Amino acid sequence: MYQLASRTSEAGSIVEVDGIRIGEGFTVIAGPCAVEDELQIEAAAKGVAAAGGALLRGGAYKPRTSPYSFQGLGAPAVELIAQAGRRHGLPPVVEALSIEQLPLLAEHVGMIQIGARNMQNFALIQAAARTGKPLLLKRGPAATLDELLYAAEYALLEGNRSVVLCERGVRGFDSHTRNLFDLAGALRLKELTHLPVIVDPSHATGRRSLVVPLTLAAAAAGLDGAIIEVHPEPARARCDAAQAIDLPEFSDLMARLAVFAPSKVASAGCR
Amino acid sequence: MYQLASRTSEAGSIVEVDGIRIGEGFTVIAGPCAVEDELQIEAAAKGVAAAGGALLRGGAYKPRTSPYSFQGLGAPAVELIAQAGRRHGLPPVVEALSIEQLPLLAEHVGMIQIGARNMQNFALIQAAARTGKPLLLKRGPAATLDELLYAAEYALLEGNRSVVLCERGVRGFDSHTRNLFDLAGALRLKELTHLPVIVDPSHATGRRSLVVPLTLAAAAAGLDGAIIEVHPEPARARCDAAQAIDLPEFSDLMARLAVFAPSKVASAGCR
Amino acid sequence: MYQLASRTSEAGSIVEVDGIRIGEGFTVIAGPCAVEDELQIEAAAKGVAAAGGALLRGGAYKPRTSPYSFQGLGAPAVELIAQAGRRHGLPPVVEALSIEQLPLLAEHVGMIQIGARNMQNFALIQAAARTGKPLLLKRGPAATLDELLYAAEYALLEGNRSVVLCERGVRGFDSHTRNLFDLAGALRLKELTHLPVIVDPSHATGRRSLVVPLTLAAAAAGLDGAIIEVHPEPARARCDAAQAIDLPEFSDLMARLAVFAPSKVASAGCR
Amino acid sequence: MYQLASRTSEAGSIVEVDGIRIGEGFTVIAGPCAVEDELQIEAAAKGVAAAGGALLRGGAYKPRTSPYSFQGLGAPAVELIAQAGRRHGLPPVVEALSIEQLPLLAEHVGMIQIGARNMQNFALIQAAARTGKPLLLKRGPAATLDELLYAAEYALLEGNRSVVLCERGVRGFDSHTRNLFDLAGALRLKELTHLPVIVDPSHATGRRSLVVPLTLAAAAAGLDGAIIEVHPEPARARCDAAQAIDLPEFSDLMARLAVFAPSKVASAGCR
């Protein structure tokens, strides 16, 4: 059984990313699917910061199902998001696809994401953990909760205790949503582990209209946060346009989330 | 395509059950898995009413996977729950397993439930619809949203417009939860249909500790209600003991739900 | 645990349908999705008999997802298939959707089918069992093997030991096939139960081109038979046209199946 | 859409591995889950060769769900399997878990496997393809057929046309089998692509008793081969003991497969 990942006491862990404490209150990570250019990431960062987001997401290396899809800008995107994040006080969260990308990411970003496709790419997880950076580990679409916790254990065993887990939908059978958002699984995770657990309603559903209510649901249920795709102009997004919300929607969401903040501790889903 | 079930305007339908309006605010149906005896259902009804529940659930005919499991008390249970409901002002919701049970149910209960196992038992749905009673139609564990709406259409075509849909978990692969609770699917349903949509976190997860946070999540997301297993003494429940919450927990849940009531209309998950 | 359905010895049960022994060799049931008219069922019966099929399938009451789809001809179809079957020596297999249809079916058909949608409609299963007719019980798309065996147990407990199980695909996530054909599950069933186990590659995949190879696979693996949709003119079929094979294809399949007959006993998948 | 992987003509591709032609007849790859020591891999190789197996499998680097499980012997195992393969004329097939393992594998093995967990580890696929070695690409447990073909396209675009696809079970909901073996999906793959398609019944089911009948099924259905876990002493296997067959069972399987060889071309599942 996993050991370092197991919950052994009432108190959950706090993962700190450049001063942002994940595991305390409801933390919102927001930004575009991919960094597309300087203006786009600057507009996104500005809007996210103004609305009260805590961290800035944005893909530099995109793991695309098809080799013919936009693969991200690569290294230049890492620097663009780092600059935008710095200007607006938002630590960047960027996904790593291979070990060779880790040094650049470790230098520039606040948190390194291991995506769902690589949840059992243990070599990558171990190398990412060894950078010492906080990690955001996403659940794979066919992964059980135990498998996710074992994957986290690979990172924890490297001596890096800053691991945040993310539910982003498992493979389902209904084409109305891209994946099947497993909110109950995320809550159950909180019972099994002390690590913070957040959700990604954007990738879980692939549907803009569901992002706001599901984020409110996650907050009401007592989870630790959400990572949300926000784009200054969703219609022009180079990837995942159908799931990105725009800045006014994001701002409205943040205002509505404020309701849940005070009752956060009391409404913890795990007991 | 389904027609009568389709959403064609902003306004959703209200389904009225003996004066209770489902589709307005967040309606809570609560009670034991099965009616076990007069004392049990009376204690449950009293506690549910005191906490603010709106309808009383309780099985008379139980569709059990195994023929060797407790099958419910049958007809006597219908009368017991009807009496308990009357004493406490809670319309009873009872599941029908076959056409021959419908006349007795139609006489005594406020709402007839078609369970997940019978979601495509169209003969039963049609006959239940013809009683004129409001129906609670649960989604089958392998049913797509469209299949659920087509099943509802079978009822609506009989001239009975009082149909409430209920998400209660689809078949998933992780043994930590009994089924995979599809909250995003329930929200998507609200976009597709004008019918009220509620959730059943008890059957969806089979896990007591998840019932409260998931009910809060459903309310925050803007759904229309929940059906919850509450037992005066969960440890002695003759079925599904692991998922029933007790009366103090239920009372606490109802108090916490109050937060969401005012913002209910504004937080509608469908747009 | 199920008891009457459990395998307790090496020997499997034989279910006899008007002289056809299912559980011995590889039995093929074939015919159209629905009985459409006298000419169609006559042509189908003639072709199926000529090619060596053992029983004749054909729907009279069709459980259709949508109430707007063709629902079958009803009672007249029962008589048409009975006549065609009699002319060609093929006992008919017809699905029952409700208890009230059972007397007519019991009078005219060789075997009553309980479809996947009704696998846990226990009232129907019990009533069908009480007719004394052999039953073909199909696995529901979300049913575990144990749930299927418990459903069979409901029939066996009525004193009817003539139950044949049928795998017809479980809910999967890939749209290339309608369902996910669980051949390994069917083989595992043979280890768990003494009842004969057949497959329905037509409904499992919804794809004509896969029916022949999957039937050969089931025979090679040592299963007890298959139920196959065959239509004299697939392009004109009133339901499930995409999955029906035509009579020449069926004839070719039967010829190729002959290879497996001798080694049938030796290649039993269960030990 | 994928292009290089698409089937554009009747004829399928042949992938040649040190003289063995995969895509012609039914090719069997066999051997232990992991190389454990010299005696074990020698005994396995000897038995596999004697029975008529074509290639030798054996893990050097094991991708284990838990970091506390046996992780394989690493580099020494690569050399051991290479020697055993050479002694018995069996090209070795070994899985790569990270890019840095590729040079050693390219030097010593006949075919490099990309495992299910890394099916969308595109950096690894591309680097493996660039070694020029034939690749065995396994389908991930949540991967659609199209996603598998897109993953193959990443390899093909590197100029390496020697890619064999392998179905090894998708995530299912029944605990009787480890995964859900998707034979119909494997057959559908043959219609979509010209690449050879084999199956892995050992990992798909996790159950020794199902390996033989499912391999026979795959051969009867017209697929291109199977990769099977065979261990000289399954009870002592250091990983996946429950799914390994022993050498006499393997020898018996090979004898029974001989029946299908002549009809191989005629029984192609795709048309």
Coordinates of C-alpha atoms in Angstrom, one line a residue, chain C residues 9-214:
Chain C
S9 CA -19.0 -30.2 -11.4
E10 CA -17.1 -30.6 -14.7
A11 CA -20.2 -31.2 -16.7
G12 CA -22.2 -28.3 -18.0
S13 CA -26.0 -28.3 -18.3
I14 CA -27.8 -29.0 -21.5
V15 CA -30.9 -26.8 -22.2
E16 CA -33.2 -28.5 -24.6
V17 CA -35.5 -26.4 -26.9
D18 CA -37.9 -28.6 -28.9
G19 CA -35.2 -31.2 -29.4
I20 CA -32.3 -28.8 -30.0
R21 CA -29.7 -29.3 -27.3
I22 CA -27.9 -26.1 -26.3
G23 CA -24.7 -26.8 -24.4
E24 CA -23.6 -29.5 -26.8
G25 CA -21.6 -28.3 -29.8
F26 CA -22.0 -24.8 -31.0
T27 CA -25.6 -23.8 -31.5
V28 CA -26.5 -21.0 -33.8
I29 CA -29.7 -18.9 -33.4
A30 CA -30.4 -16.6 -36.4
G31 CA -33.0 -14.4 -37.9
P32 CA -34.0 -10.8 -38.3
C33 CA -34.0 -8.2 -35.6
A34 CA -37.8 -7.8 -36.0
V35 CA -40.5 -9.8 -37.8
E36 CA -41.6 -7.4 -40.5
D37 CA -44.0 -9.4 -42.6
E38 CA -44.7 -12.9 -43.7
L39 CA -42.5 -12.9 -46.7
Q40 CA -39.5 -11.6 -44.8
I41 CA -39.7 -14.1 -41.9
E42 CA -40.3 -16.9 -44.4
A43 CA -37.3 -16.0 -46.4
A44 CA -35.2 -15.6 -43.3
A45 CA -36.4 -19.0 -41.9
K46 CA -35.7 -20.8 -45.1
G47 CA -32.2 -19.4 -45.4
V48 CA -31.3 -20.0 -41.8
A49 CA -32.5 -23.6 -42.0
A50 CA -30.8 -24.2 -45.3
A51 CA -27.5 -23.0 -43.9
G52 CA -27.8 -25.1 -40.8
G53 CA -29.0 -22.7 -38.1
A54 CA -30.7 -24.4 -35.2
L55 CA -33.3 -21.8 -33.9
L56 CA -35.0 -18.8 -35.4
R57 CA -34.9 -15.4 -33.8
G58 CA -37.2 -12.5 -34.6
G59 CA -38.6 -9.7 -32.5
A60 CA -42.3 -9.2 -32.1
Y61 CA -42.2 -6.7 -29.3
K62 CA -39.2 -4.4 -29.7
P63 CA -37.7 -2.5 -26.8
R64 CA -36.7 0.6 -28.6
T65 CA -34.7 3.4 -26.9
S66 CA -37.0 5.9 -28.6
P67 CA -40.8 5.7 -28.5
Y68 CA -40.8 7.1 -32.0
S69 CA -38.9 4.0 -33.4
F70 CA -40.6 1.0 -34.9
Q71 CA -41.9 -1.0 -31.9
G72 CA -42.5 -4.4 -33.6
L73 CA -45.7 -5.9 -35.0
G74 CA -46.7 -7.3 -31.6
A75 CA -48.9 -10.4 -31.4
P76 CA -49.3 -11.0 -35.1
A77 CA -45.5 -11.3 -35.3
V78 CA -45.6 -14.1 -32.8
E79 CA -47.8 -16.1 -35.0
L80 CA -45.9 -15.4 -38.1
I81 CA -42.6 -16.5 -36.7
A82 CA -44.2 -19.6 -35.2
Q83 CA -45.5 -20.6 -38.6
A84 CA -42.2 -19.9 -40.4
G85 CA -40.3 -21.8 -37.7
R86 CA -42.7 -24.8 -38.0
R87 CA -42.3 -24.8 -41.8
H88 CA -38.5 -25.0 -41.5
G89 CA -38.0 -27.0 -38.3
L90 CA -36.6 -24.0 -36.4
P91 CA -37.9 -23.4 -32.8
P92 CA -38.5 -19.6 -32.5
V93 CA -36.8 -17.4 -29.9
V94 CA -38.8 -14.3 -29.2
E95 CA -38.3 -11.6 -26.6
A96 CA -40.9 -10.7 -23.9
L97 CA -41.2 -7.2 -22.7
S98 CA -44.0 -7.6 -20.2
I99 CA -45.7 -10.2 -18.2
E100 CA -48.9 -9.9 -20.2
Q101 CA -47.2 -11.1 -23.3
L102 CA -46.0 -14.3 -21.8
P103 CA -49.1 -16.5 -22.3
L104 CA -49.1 -15.9 -26.1
L105 CA -45.3 -16.5 -26.3
A106 CA -45.5 -19.6 -24.2
E107 CA -48.0 -21.0 -26.6
H108 CA -46.2 -20.3 -29.8
V109 CA -42.4 -20.1 -29.3
G110 CA -39.7 -22.5 -28.3
M111 CA -37.7 -20.1 -26.1
I112 CA -38.5 -16.8 -24.5
Q113 CA -35.9 -14.1 -24.4
I114 CA -35.4 -11.7 -21.6
G115 CA -33.5 -8.8 -23.2
A116 CA -30.6 -6.8 -21.8
R117 CA -32.8 -3.8 -20.7
N118 CA -34.9 -6.2 -18.6
M119 CA -32.0 -8.2 -17.1
Q120 CA -33.0 -7.0 -13.6
N121 CA -36.7 -6.8 -14.2
F122 CA -37.1 -9.7 -11.7
A123 CA -40.9 -9.8 -11.9
L124 CA -40.7 -10.5 -15.6
I125 CA -38.0 -13.1 -15.2
Q126 CA -39.9 -14.9 -12.5
A127 CA -43.1 -14.9 -14.5
A128 CA -41.3 -16.0 -17.7
A129 CA -39.7 -18.8 -15.7
R130 CA -43.0 -20.0 -14.4
T131 CA -44.2 -20.6 -18.0
G132 CA -41.8 -23.5 -18.0
K133 CA -40.4 -22.5 -21.3
P134 CA -36.6 -22.3 -21.8
L135 CA -35.2 -18.8 -21.3
L136 CA -32.5 -16.9 -23.0
L137 CA -31.3 -14.3 -20.5
K138 CA -29.2 -11.5 -21.9
R139 CA -26.6 -9.7 -19.9
G140 CA -27.4 -6.0 -19.3
P141 CA -24.8 -3.5 -20.6
A142 CA -23.8 -2.5 -17.1
A143 CA -24.2 -5.9 -15.4
T144 CA -21.3 -7.7 -13.8
L145 CA -21.1 -11.4 -14.3
D146 CA -22.3 -11.9 -10.7
E147 CA -25.3 -9.8 -11.3
L148 CA -26.2 -11.8 -14.4
L149 CA -25.9 -15.0 -12.4
Y150 CA -28.1 -13.6 -9.7
A151 CA -30.7 -12.7 -12.3
A152 CA -30.5 -16.3 -13.6
E153 CA -30.9 -17.5 -10.0
Y154 CA -34.3 -15.7 -9.8
A155 CA -35.5 -17.9 -12.7
L156 CA -33.9 -21.1 -11.4
L157 CA -35.6 -20.6 -8.1
E158 CA -38.9 -20.8 -9.9
G159 CA -38.1 -24.4 -10.7
N160 CA -37.2 -23.7 -14.3
R161 CA -33.7 -25.0 -15.0
S162 CA -33.7 -24.2 -18.7
V163 CA -31.8 -21.0 -18.7
V164 CA -29.2 -20.0 -21.3
L165 CA -27.1 -16.9 -20.8
C166 CA -26.0 -14.5 -23.5
E167 CA -23.2 -11.9 -23.6
R168 CA -24.2 -9.1 -25.9
G169 CA -21.8 -6.3 -25.1
V170 CA -21.3 -4.0 -22.2
R171 CA -21.2 -0.3 -22.2
G172 CA -17.8 0.9 -23.6
F173 CA -16.3 4.2 -24.5
D174 CA -15.3 3.8 -28.1
S175 CA -17.8 4.8 -30.7
H176 CA -16.4 2.4 -33.3
T177 CA -18.5 -0.4 -31.8
R178 CA -21.9 0.0 -30.3
N179 CA -21.0 -1.9 -27.2
L180 CA -17.9 -3.6 -25.9
F181 CA -18.1 -7.3 -26.6
D182 CA -16.9 -9.1 -23.5
L183 CA -15.7 -12.4 -24.8
A184 CA -13.4 -13.0 -21.8
G185 CA -16.4 -12.4 -19.5
A186 CA -18.4 -15.0 -21.4
L187 CA -15.6 -17.5 -20.9
R188 CA -15.3 -16.6 -17.3
L189 CA -19.1 -17.2 -16.9
K190 CA -18.5 -20.7 -18.1
E191 CA -16.2 -21.2 -15.2
L192 CA -18.7 -19.8 -12.7
T193 CA -21.9 -21.5 -13.9
H194 CA -23.0 -24.8 -15.5
L195 CA -25.6 -22.9 -17.6
P196 CA -24.8 -22.7 -21.4
V197 CA -23.3 -19.4 -22.5
I198 CA -23.8 -17.9 -25.9
V199 CA -22.9 -14.6 -27.5
D200 CA -24.6 -12.0 -29.6
P201 CA -22.0 -10.4 -31.8
S202 CA -24.6 -8.4 -33.7
H203 CA -25.9 -6.3 -30.8
A204 CA -22.5 -6.3 -29.1
T205 CA -20.8 -4.5 -32.0
G206 CA -23.6 -3.0 -34.2
R207 CA -21.4 -3.7 -37.1
R208 CA -22.0 -6.2 -39.9
S209 CA -18.3 -6.8 -40.7
L210 CA -17.5 -8.0 -37.2
V211 CA -20.2 -10.5 -36.8
V212 CA -18.5 -13.4 -38.7
P213 CA -15.1 -13.2 -37.1
L214 CA -16.5 -12.8 -33.6

